[in-house]
Structure formats: C-alpha cells, structure tokens
PDB file of C-alpha atoms in Angstrom:
ATOM      1  CA  THR A   1      -3.416  -2.513 -57.800  1.00 51.00           C
ATOM      2  CA  ALA A   2      -3.502   1.264 -57.643  1.00 67.00           C
ATOM      3  CA  ILE A   3      -0.058   2.856 -57.776  1.00 62.00           C
ATOM      4  CA  SER A   4       0.262   5.557 -55.171  1.00 73.00           C
ATOM      5  CA  GLU A   5       3.748   6.718 -56.021  1.00 87.00           C
ATOM      6  CA  ALA A   6       7.101   5.812 -57.464  1.00 89.00           C
ATOM      7  CA  VAL A   7       9.413   6.260 -54.482  1.00 91.00           C
ATOM      8  CA  ARG A   8      12.523   5.855 -56.641  1.00 90.00           C
ATOM      9  CA  GLY A   9      12.738   5.276 -60.355  1.00 86.00           C
ATOM     10  CA  VAL A  10       9.863   5.764 -62.770  1.00 82.00           C
ATOM     11  CA  GLY A  11       6.969   3.833 -64.202  1.00 82.00           C
ATOM     12  CA  ASN A  12       4.908   1.089 -62.655  1.00 83.00           C
ATOM     13  CA  PRO A  13       5.778  -2.403 -61.456  1.00 86.00           C
ATOM     14  CA  VAL A  14       5.928  -4.922 -64.304  1.00 83.00           C
ATOM     15  CA  LEU A  15       5.173  -8.441 -63.170  1.00 86.00           C
ATOM     16  CA  THR A  16       5.226  -9.957 -66.665  1.00 88.00           C
ATOM     17  CA  ARG A  17       8.939  -9.496 -67.376  1.00 89.00           C
ATOM     18  CA  ALA A  18      11.328 -12.282 -66.349  1.00 93.00           C
ATOM     19  CA  GLY A  19      13.095 -11.500 -63.104  1.00 94.00           C
ATOM     20  CA  ARG A  20      12.448 -11.114 -59.411  1.00 96.00           C
ATOM     21  CA  SER A  21      10.705  -8.401 -57.426  1.00 96.00           C
ATOM     22  CA  LEU A  22      10.144  -7.908 -53.731  1.00 97.00           C
ATOM     23  CA  MET A  23       6.851  -7.087 -52.070  1.00 96.00           C
ATOM     24  CA  LEU A  24       7.226  -5.696 -48.573  1.00 97.00           C
ATOM     25  CA  LEU A  25       4.166  -5.255 -46.358  1.00 97.00           C
ATOM     26  CA  VAL A  26       4.589  -2.903 -43.417  1.00 97.00           C
ATOM     27  CA  GLU A  27       1.392  -2.653 -41.398  1.00 95.00           C
ATOM     28  CA  GLU A  28       0.772  -4.068 -37.908  1.00 94.00           C
ATOM     29  CA  GLY A  29       3.483  -6.580 -38.790  1.00 95.00           C
ATOM     30  CA  VAL A  30       6.187  -6.851 -41.435  1.00 97.00           C
ATOM     31  CA  GLY A  31       6.187  -9.529 -44.110  1.00 95.00           C
ATOM     32  CA  ALA A  32       7.927  -9.958 -47.421  1.00 97.00           C
ATOM     33  CA  ALA A  33       7.495 -12.015 -50.563  1.00 97.00           C
ATOM     34  CA  ALA A  34       9.741 -12.653 -53.537  1.00 96.00           C
ATOM     35  CA  ILE A  35       7.817 -12.524 -56.804  1.00 96.00           C
ATOM     36  CA  ASP A  36       9.676 -14.621 -59.345  1.00 96.00           C
ATOM     37  CA  VAL A  37       8.708 -14.479 -63.026  1.00 95.00           C
ATOM     38  CA  ASP A  38      10.399 -17.069 -65.234  1.00 95.00           C
ATOM     39  CA  ARG A  39      11.129 -16.762 -68.961  1.00 94.00           C
ATOM     40  CA  SER A  40       7.786 -18.339 -69.887  1.00 93.00           C
ATOM     41  CA  GLY A  41       5.906 -15.757 -67.795  1.00 91.00           C
ATOM     42  CA  SER A  42       4.984 -18.140 -64.979  1.00 94.00           C
ATOM     43  CA  ILE A  43       4.878 -16.442 -61.603  1.00 95.00           C
ATOM     44  CA  ARG A  44       5.969 -18.021 -58.327  1.00 96.00           C
ATOM     45  CA  ILE A  45       5.556 -16.224 -55.028  1.00 96.00           C
ATOM     46  CA  LEU A  46       7.719 -17.091 -52.050  1.00 94.00           C
ATOM     47  CA  GLU A  47       6.235 -15.647 -48.867  1.00 95.00           C
ATOM     48  CA  SER A  48       8.361 -15.034 -45.808  1.00 94.00           C
ATOM     49  CA  GLU A  49       8.320 -13.576 -42.346  1.00 93.00           C
ATOM     50  CA  ALA A  50      11.351 -11.394 -43.047  1.00 95.00           C
ATOM     51  CA  GLY A  51      10.224  -8.890 -40.432  1.00 95.00           C
ATOM     52  CA  HIS A  52      11.163 -11.392 -37.736  1.00 95.00           C
ATOM     53  CA  SER A  53      14.849 -11.208 -38.692  1.00 95.00           C
ATOM     54  CA  ASP A  54      17.208  -9.567 -36.223  1.00 96.00           C
ATOM     55  CA  PHE A  55      17.377  -5.777 -36.409  1.00 96.00           C
ATOM     56  CA  ALA A  56      20.923  -4.583 -37.083  1.00 92.00           C
ATOM     57  CA  PRO A  57      21.307  -1.133 -35.498  1.00 95.00           C
ATOM     58  CA  VAL A  58      23.633   1.404 -37.108  1.00 94.00           C
ATOM     59  CA  GLY A  59      24.983   4.168 -34.917  1.00 94.00           C
ATOM     60  CA  GLU A  60      24.499   5.198 -31.317  1.00 95.00           C
ATOM     61  CA  ARG A  61      20.855   6.281 -31.618  1.00 96.00           C
ATOM     62  CA  GLU A  62      19.760   3.001 -33.165  1.00 96.00           C
ATOM     63  CA  GLU A  63      21.781   1.083 -30.564  1.00 95.00           C
ATOM     64  CA  LYS A  64      19.914   2.943 -27.790  1.00 95.00           C
ATOM     65  CA  LEU A  65      16.593   2.281 -29.485  1.00 96.00           C
ATOM     66  CA  ALA A  66      17.381  -1.425 -29.879  1.00 96.00           C
ATOM     67  CA  ARG A  67      18.394  -1.718 -26.203  1.00 94.00           C
ATOM     68  CA  ALA A  68      15.186   0.011 -25.099  1.00 95.00           C
ATOM     69  CA  LEU A  69      13.021  -2.199 -27.332  1.00 95.00           C
ATOM     70  CA  ARG A  70      14.858  -5.402 -26.468  1.00 92.00           C
ATOM     71  CA  GLY A  71      14.259  -5.245 -22.734  1.00 84.00           C
ATOM     72  CA  ALA A  72      14.702  -8.805 -21.463  1.00 77.00           C
ATOM     73  CA  ALA A  73      14.247 -10.355 -24.929  1.00 85.00           C
ATOM     74  CA  PRO A  74      17.290 -11.934 -26.608  1.00 87.00           C
ATOM     75  CA  PHE A  75      16.990  -9.705 -29.700  1.00 91.00           C
ATOM     76  CA  VAL A  76      14.779  -7.117 -31.353  1.00 96.00           C
ATOM     77  CA  SER A  77      13.265  -7.742 -34.784  1.00 97.00           C
ATOM     78  CA  TYR A  78      12.851  -5.397 -37.740  1.00 97.00           C
ATOM     79  CA  GLU A  79       9.112  -5.843 -37.256  1.00 97.00           C
ATOM     80  CA  LYS A  80       9.294  -4.517 -33.711  1.00 96.00           C
ATOM     81  CA  VAL A  81      11.271  -1.473 -34.877  1.00 97.00           C
ATOM     82  CA  LEU A  82       9.309  -0.684 -38.049  1.00 97.00           C
ATOM     83  CA  THR A  83       5.917  -0.897 -36.338  1.00 96.00           C
ATOM     84  CA  LEU A  84       7.014   1.360 -33.476  1.00 96.00           C
ATOM     85  CA  ASP A  85       4.893   4.482 -33.104  1.00 95.00           C
ATOM     86  CA  THR A  86       6.833   7.755 -32.860  1.00 94.00           C
ATOM     87  CA  ARG A  87       4.915   8.537 -29.648  1.00 95.00           C
ATOM     88  CA  ASP A  88       5.658   5.205 -27.951  1.00 96.00           C
ATOM     89  CA  PRO A  89       7.088   5.567 -24.413  1.00 95.00           C
ATOM     90  CA  VAL A  90      10.174   3.573 -25.456  1.00 95.00           C
ATOM     91  CA  TRP A  91      11.460   6.754 -27.125  1.00 96.00           C
ATOM     92  CA  SER A  92      12.104   8.178 -23.648  1.00 95.00           C
ATOM     93  CA  ALA A  93      15.419   6.293 -23.899  1.00 94.00           C
ATOM     94  CA  LEU A  94      16.324   8.830 -26.609  1.00 95.00           C
ATOM     95  CA  PRO A  95      15.091  12.175 -25.224  1.00 96.00           C
ATOM     96  CA  GLU A  96      17.297  14.097 -27.666  1.00 95.00           C
ATOM     97  CA  VAL A  97      15.442  12.681 -30.696  1.00 96.00           C
ATOM     98  CA  THR A  98      12.445  14.771 -31.762  1.00 95.00           C
ATOM     99  CA  GLU A  99       9.291  13.186 -33.177  1.00 92.00           C
ATOM    100  CA  ILE A 100      10.213  14.341 -36.692  1.00 93.00           C
ATOM    101  CA  GLU A 101      13.693  12.823 -36.313  1.00 96.00           C
ATOM    102  CA  ARG A 102      12.080   9.589 -35.104  1.00 96.00           C
ATOM    103  CA  SER A 103      10.049   9.395 -38.310  1.00 95.00           C
ATOM    104  CA  ARG A 104      13.141   9.976 -40.445  1.00 96.00           C
ATOM    105  CA  MET A 105      15.096   7.435 -38.424  1.00 97.00           C
ATOM    106  CA  LEU A 106      12.433   4.750 -38.923  1.00 98.00           C
ATOM    107  CA  ALA A 107      12.142   5.530 -42.648  1.00 97.00           C
ATOM    108  CA  ALA A 108      15.923   5.153 -43.003  1.00 97.00           C
ATOM    109  CA  ILE A 109      15.744   1.804 -41.209  1.00 98.00           C
ATOM    110  CA  LEU A 110      13.003   0.752 -43.653  1.00 98.00           C
ATOM    111  CA  GLY A 111      15.278   1.777 -46.542  1.00 96.00           C
ATOM    112  CA  ARG A 112      18.162  -0.330 -45.231  1.00 95.00           C
ATOM    113  CA  PHE A 113      15.853  -3.268 -44.543  1.00 97.00           C
ATOM    114  CA  ALA A 114      14.385  -3.076 -48.067  1.00 96.00           C
ATOM    115  CA  VAL A 115      17.791  -2.934 -49.753  1.00 95.00           C
ATOM    116  CA  ASN A 116      18.993  -5.869 -47.630  1.00 94.00           C
ATOM    117  CA  LEU A 117      16.009  -7.890 -48.817  1.00 96.00           C
ATOM    118  CA  VAL A 118      16.718  -6.908 -52.429  1.00 95.00           C
ATOM    119  CA  HIS A 119      20.176  -8.396 -51.913  1.00 93.00           C
ATOM    120  CA  CYS A 120      18.800 -11.526 -50.208  1.00 93.00           C
ATOM    121  CA  TYR A 121      16.165 -12.229 -52.856  1.00 94.00           C
ATOM    122  CA  GLY A 122      18.064 -10.873 -55.879  1.00 93.00           C
ATOM    123  CA  ALA A 123      15.007  -8.669 -56.470  1.00 94.00           C
ATOM    124  CA  TRP A 124      16.599  -6.328 -59.006  1.00 93.00           C
ATOM    125  CA  GLN A 125      13.253  -5.762 -60.817  1.00 94.00           C
ATOM    126  CA  GLY A 126      12.066  -3.588 -57.952  1.00 94.00           C
ATOM    127  CA  VAL A 127      10.441  -3.255 -54.563  1.00 96.00           C
ATOM    128  CA  ILE A 128       6.723  -2.884 -54.007  1.00 95.00           C
ATOM    129  CA  LEU A 129       5.966  -1.380 -50.583  1.00 96.00           C
ATOM    130  CA  THR A 130       2.477  -1.658 -49.213  1.00 95.00           C
ATOM    131  CA  GLY A 131       0.616  -1.213 -45.937  1.00 95.00           C
ATOM    132  CA  ALA A 132      -0.588   1.737 -43.904  1.00 93.00           C
ATOM    133  CA  ARG A 133       2.620   1.840 -41.876  1.00 95.00           C
ATOM    134  CA  ALA A 134       4.745   1.986 -45.051  1.00 95.00           C
ATOM    135  CA  LYS A 135       2.647   4.946 -46.185  1.00 94.00           C
ATOM    136  CA  THR A 136       3.231   6.715 -42.859  1.00 94.00           C
ATOM    137  CA  LEU A 137       6.980   6.056 -42.885  1.00 95.00           C
ATOM    138  CA  LEU A 138       7.349   7.408 -46.433  1.00 95.00           C
ATOM    139  CA  ALA A 139       5.403  10.601 -45.755  1.00 92.00           C
ATOM    140  CA  GLY A 140       7.163  13.967 -45.688  1.00 89.00           C
ATOM    141  CA  ALA A 141      10.883  13.815 -44.947  1.00 90.00           C
ATOM    142  CA  GLY A 142      10.599  10.049 -44.521  1.00 94.00           C
ATOM    143  CA  ARG A 143      10.785   9.520 -48.267  1.00 94.00           C
ATOM    144  CA  GLN A 144      14.141  11.287 -48.502  1.00 95.00           C
ATOM    145  CA  ALA A 145      15.489   9.347 -45.497  1.00 96.00           C
ATOM    146  CA  PHE A 146      14.333   6.076 -47.097  1.00 96.00           C
ATOM    147  CA  GLU A 147      15.951   6.960 -50.429  1.00 93.00           C
ATOM    148  CA  SER A 148      19.199   8.022 -48.788  1.00 93.00           C
ATOM    149  CA  ALA A 149      19.457   4.757 -46.828  1.00 94.00           C
ATOM    150  CA  PHE A 150      18.404   2.620 -49.808  1.00 92.00           C
ATOM    151  CA  GLY A 151      20.874   4.340 -52.119  1.00 87.00           C
ATOM    152  CA  GLN A 152      23.953   4.258 -49.878  1.00 84.00           C
ATOM    153  CA  ARG A 153      27.022   2.914 -51.604  1.00 74.00           C
ATOM    154  CA  ARG A 154      27.390  -0.837 -51.094  1.00 74.00           C
ATOM    155  CA  GLU A 155      27.986  -4.057 -53.016  1.00 79.00           C
ATOM    156  CA  PHE A 156      26.128  -4.280 -56.342  1.00 80.00           C
ATOM    157  CA  THR A 157      25.730  -0.504 -56.436  1.00 78.00           C
ATOM    158  CA  ARG A 158      25.104  -0.457 -60.202  1.00 80.00           C
ATOM    159  CA  LEU A 159      22.223  -2.906 -59.871  1.00 82.00           C
ATOM    160  CA  LEU A 160      20.776  -1.067 -56.881  1.00 83.00           C
ATOM    161  CA  ILE A 161      20.911   2.317 -58.603  1.00 84.00           C
ATOM    162  CA  SER A 162      18.514   0.973 -61.217  1.00 86.00           C
ATOM    163  CA  THR A 163      16.262  -0.863 -58.745  1.00 92.00           C
ATOM    164  CA  PRO A 164      12.949   1.021 -58.578  1.00 93.00           C
ATOM    165  CA  VAL A 165      10.730   1.229 -55.505  1.00 94.00           C
ATOM    166  CA  TRP A 166       6.986   1.830 -55.567  1.00 93.00           C
ATOM    167  CA  ARG A 167       4.429   2.302 -52.831  1.00 93.00           C
ATOM    168  CA  VAL A 168       1.052   0.840 -53.638  1.00 92.00           C
ATOM    169  CA  GLU A 169      -2.318   0.950 -51.930  1.00 86.00           C
TER     170      GLU A 169
END
C-alpha cells in the first residue's frame, strides 16, 4: 500500500500492533471495515456496508441537502451524500452554497462519519481512507474541513485526539 498522506497525526498505518483500525472506502459507494489485530498478531477483518446507514444532518444547510436528496425515499444514506458530485442538480436546493463550500461541506460530513465509525468500531489505532472520492473530498480546503469535523469536542476526546487518519492509494 502506498501512503499518499497523513491527514492527521504522523507516520504510517501499523497493522501489526494489537488494536483496531478502520478502513473507509469512498468511491462510487461507501464501505467500511474494522481491522482487528489481536495480541498474537492475528488479523481479523470485519467488512460492513456502513455507508448505507442513515445520514444525520447537522444544521440548516445539511437539512436542506438531505431533504433534496431524500425525495420520496424514507431516508438518505451517508453513501448518497458522500458520493454526491458538487455539480449535481440537487444542489439547486441550496443556491446560496458555492461549489467550493459544497466541497468543504462534504469533507466535513466525511469527517463526522469517520469519527462516528471510530466510536462504533473502537478503532483508536487509526483510520485508513481510500478511494478516488476520498481523495477528491480531502483536496484543498476539504482537508481542513475534514480535520475540523473529526476533531470536534465529543466523548472520548483524549482517545480521538491521538487517533491518526491516513489517505492511501
């Protein structure tokens, strides 16, 4: 695996140390896997379709976006939000949001989603982000928006502060 960048923290992912990491693929879909390394060094991987979980909008803009994406569906998933192109016609529901702001908004949503999965999986060893869409979302000001959302004060703040995030190709 070629490391593209440490998004937060330093170093490279270590999958030989006991603990749990999260791999999050953001491409045409969104999937996640917990990578569990036990004390003897054995690795177990638990795949999931975490991207199909319900998107939890924060604030008026995200509420508008969720309503526009939902349409007649009963809910909107994180996958539907995180794979949304910044030029998609659905953004017409938010005419005040520029394309650059859309990118930052989606990167922040990715940050919140990633930190929620860290909580769910107990993946304190770190997050490995991969996929072309992840690369796009973390480009430019997206990286700062991701970091800000990931690092917001919440439960287990001390553990989260030391949780690294890497983007890999």
